[in-house]
CSV table of C-alpha atoms in Angstrom, one decimal:
chain,number,residue,atom,x,y,z
A,111,PHE,CA,0.0,0.0,0.1
A,112,LYS,CA,1.1,3.6,-0.3
A,113,VAL,CA,1.3,6.3,2.6
A,114,ALA,CA,-0.3,9.6,2.0
A,115,ALA,CA,0.4,12.5,4.3
A,116,SER,CA,-1.3,15.8,4.7
A,117,PHE,CA,0.3,19.2,3.8
A,118,ASN,CA,-1.2,22.4,4.9
A,119,PRO,CA,0.2,25.2,2.5
A,120,ASN,CA,-2.3,27.7,4.3
A,121,VAL,CA,0.3,28.7,6.9
A,122,LYS,CA,2.2,31.8,7.8
A,123,TYR,CA,5.6,30.4,7.1
A,124,LEU,CA,5.4,27.9,4.0
A,125,HIS,CA,9.1,27.0,4.3
A,126,LYS,CA,8.4,25.4,7.8
A,127,ALA,CA,5.6,23.4,6.4
A,128,VAL,CA,7.8,22.3,3.6
A,129,GLN,CA,10.4,21.2,6.1
A,130,ARG,CA,7.7,19.0,7.9
A,131,MET,CA,7.0,17.5,4.4
A,132,GLU,CA,10.6,16.6,4.0
A,133,LYS,CA,10.5,14.9,7.3
A,134,LYS,CA,7.4,13.0,6.4
A,135,VAL,CA,9.1,11.8,3.2
A,136,GLU,CA,12.1,10.6,5.3
A,137,VAL,CA,9.8,8.5,7.5
A,138,GLY,CA,7.8,7.0,4.6
A,139,ALA,CA,5.3,9.3,3.1
A,140,ASP,CA,4.7,8.3,-0.5
A,141,SER,CA,2.6,11.3,-1.5
A,142,PHE,CA,0.7,14.4,-0.1
A,143,LEU,CA,-2.8,15.8,0.0
A,144,THR,CA,-3.3,19.5,0.7
A,145,GLN,CA,-6.0,21.5,2.4
A,146,PRO,CA,-8.1,23.3,-0.1
A,147,ILE,CA,-6.5,26.3,-1.8
A,148,TYR,CA,-8.3,29.3,-3.3
A,149,SER,CA,-5.6,31.3,-5.2
A,150,VAL,CA,-3.6,30.8,-8.4
A,151,SER,CA,-0.7,32.7,-6.9
A,152,GLN,CA,-0.8,30.2,-4.1
A,153,VAL,CA,-0.6,27.4,-6.5
A,154,GLU,CA,2.7,28.8,-7.8
A,155,GLU,CA,4.0,29.7,-4.4
A,156,ILE,CA,3.4,26.1,-3.3
A,157,TYR,CA,5.0,24.7,-6.5
A,158,GLN,CA,8.2,26.9,-6.2
A,159,ALA,CA,8.5,25.9,-2.5
A,160,THR,CA,8.0,22.1,-3.2
A,161,LYS,CA,9.3,21.4,-6.6
A,162,HIS,CA,12.5,19.6,-5.1
A,163,ILE,CA,10.2,17.1,-3.4
A,164,GLU,CA,9.8,14.0,-5.5
A,165,ALA,CA,6.7,12.6,-3.8
A,166,PRO,CA,3.5,13.5,-5.6
A,167,ILE,CA,1.5,16.4,-4.2
A,168,PHE,CA,-2.3,16.5,-4.8
A,169,LEU,CA,-3.8,19.9,-4.2
A,170,GLY,CA,-7.2,20.1,-2.7
A,171,ILE,CA,-9.9,22.0,-4.7
A,172,MET,CA,-13.3,22.7,-2.9
A,173,PRO,CA,-15.5,24.8,-4.9
A,174,LEU,CA,-17.3,27.7,-3.2
A,175,ILE,CA,-21.1,27.5,-3.4
A,176,SER,CA,-22.1,30.9,-2.0
A,177,SER,CA,-21.0,34.2,-0.7
A,178,ARG,CA,-21.9,33.0,2.8
A,179,ASN,CA,-19.8,29.7,2.3
A,180,ALA,CA,-16.8,31.9,1.2
A,181,GLU,CA,-17.1,34.3,4.1
A,182,TYR,CA,-17.4,31.4,6.6
A,183,ILE,CA,-14.2,29.6,5.1
A,184,HIS,CA,-12.4,33.0,5.2
A,185,HIS,CA,-13.3,34.0,8.7
A,186,GLU,CA,-14.0,30.7,10.6
A,187,VAL,CA,-11.8,28.0,9.1
A,188,PRO,CA,-8.4,28.3,10.7
A,189,GLY,CA,-5.5,28.8,8.3
A,190,ILE,CA,-7.6,29.4,5.2
A,191,THR,CA,-7.8,33.0,3.9
A,192,LEU,CA,-9.5,33.7,0.6
A,193,PRO,CA,-8.2,36.3,-1.7
A,194,ASP,CA,-10.1,39.6,-2.0
A,195,ASN,CA,-10.9,39.0,-5.7
A,196,VAL,CA,-12.5,35.5,-4.7
A,197,LEU,CA,-14.6,37.1,-1.8
A,198,ARG,CA,-15.7,40.0,-4.2
A,199,ALA,CA,-16.7,37.5,-7.0
A,200,MET,CA,-18.7,35.4,-4.6
A,201,ALA,CA,-20.4,38.5,-3.1
A,202,ALA,CA,-21.3,39.8,-6.6
A,203,ALA,CA,-23.5,36.6,-7.0
A,204,GLY,CA,-25.5,37.8,-4.1
A,205,ASP,CA,-28.4,35.4,-3.0
A,206,ASP,CA,-28.7,34.0,-6.6
A,207,ARG,CA,-27.7,30.2,-5.9
A,208,VAL,CA,-27.2,29.4,-9.5
A,209,GLN,CA,-25.0,32.4,-10.2
A,210,ALA,CA,-23.0,31.7,-7.0
A,211,GLU,CA,-22.5,28.1,-8.0
A,212,ARG,CA,-21.5,29.2,-11.4
A,213,GLU,CA,-18.9,31.7,-10.0
A,214,GLY,CA,-17.6,29.2,-7.5
A,215,LEU,CA,-17.0,26.7,-10.4
A,216,ALA,CA,-15.3,29.3,-12.5
A,217,ILE,CA,-12.9,30.0,-9.7
A,218,ALA,CA,-12.3,26.3,-9.2
A,219,LYS,CA,-11.6,25.7,-12.9
A,220,GLU,CA,-9.1,28.4,-12.9
A,221,LEU,CA,-7.4,26.7,-10.0
A,222,VAL,CA,-7.6,23.3,-11.7
A,223,GLU,CA,-5.9,24.7,-14.7
A,224,ALA,CA,-3.1,26.3,-12.7
A,225,THR,CA,-2.7,23.1,-10.6
A,226,MET,CA,-2.5,20.7,-13.7
A,227,GLU,CA,0.3,22.8,-15.1
A,228,ARG,CA,2.5,22.3,-12.0
A,229,PHE,CA,1.4,19.3,-9.9
A,230,ASN,CA,0.7,15.6,-10.2
A,231,GLY,CA,-2.8,15.8,-9.6
A,232,ILE,CA,-5.8,17.2,-7.8
A,233,TYR,CA,-8.3,15.9,-5.3
A,234,LEU,CA,-11.7,17.4,-5.5
A,235,ILE,CA,-13.6,18.1,-2.2
A,236,THR,CA,-17.4,18.0,-2.9
A,237,PRO,CA,-19.0,21.0,-1.2
A,238,PHE,CA,-22.2,20.2,0.9
A,239,LEU,CA,-23.2,17.1,-1.2
A,240,ARG,CA,-23.3,19.2,-4.4
A,241,TYR,CA,-22.0,16.2,-6.5
A,242,SER,CA,-23.1,17.9,-9.8
A,243,ILE,CA,-20.4,20.4,-9.2
A,244,THR,CA,-17.8,17.7,-8.7
A,245,GLU,CA,-19.1,16.0,-11.8
A,246,GLU,CA,-18.6,19.1,-13.9
A,247,LEU,CA,-15.1,19.7,-12.6
A,248,THR,CA,-14.2,16.0,-13.3
A,249,LYS,CA,-15.3,16.3,-16.9
A,250,PHE,CA,-13.4,19.7,-17.2
A,251,ILE,CA,-10.3,18.0,-15.8
A,252,ARG,CA,-10.6,15.0,-18.2
A,253,ALA,CA,-11.1,17.3,-21.1
A,254,ILE,CA,-7.8,19.1,-20.3
A,255,ASP,CA,-6.0,15.9,-19.8
A,256,ALA,CA,-7.4,14.5,-23.1
A,257,LYS,CA,-6.1,17.8,-24.9
A,258,LYS,CA,-2.8,17.4,-23.3
A,259,LYS,CA,-2.4,13.7,-24.5
A,260,GLU,CA,-3.5,14.8,-28.0
A,261,GLU,CA,-0.8,17.6,-28.0
A,262,VAL,CA,1.8,15.1,-26.9
A,263,SER,CA,1.0,12.6,-29.7
A,264,ILE,CA,1.2,15.4,-32.3
A,265,TYR,CA,4.7,16.2,-31.4
A,266,GLU,CA,5.9,12.6,-31.0
């Protein structure tokens, strides 16, 4: 079997979290799963800090479903701070559930694209049993993956 370990990149000092990852690799961790992330710049920051680690890192993506959901995560979930642009985008959807889910999905897709360029994979966290959101993201990911495979075969 394989041993997966946690990695929380939502910390004040990322380099200290990376040092903990290195120790986990030394004692047998084969891969890592992160807490959810909400910023493309954070994806890049995590990549730069961890690119020397050979163990696969799977970034957590949990789509937002409402402004209230975004505010709760931002203010009440320790260690997770949503960027201002994400909070504004979710607030702009107001009480319109369909628009809020659409916006949360758009943000998640942007994170997926950034993550797929830099990391071994993603794990999707389904928000509040909204499986249709996870289904749509899965289709989006598979379409990107298929396109990459097609591009590779063109150049071979």
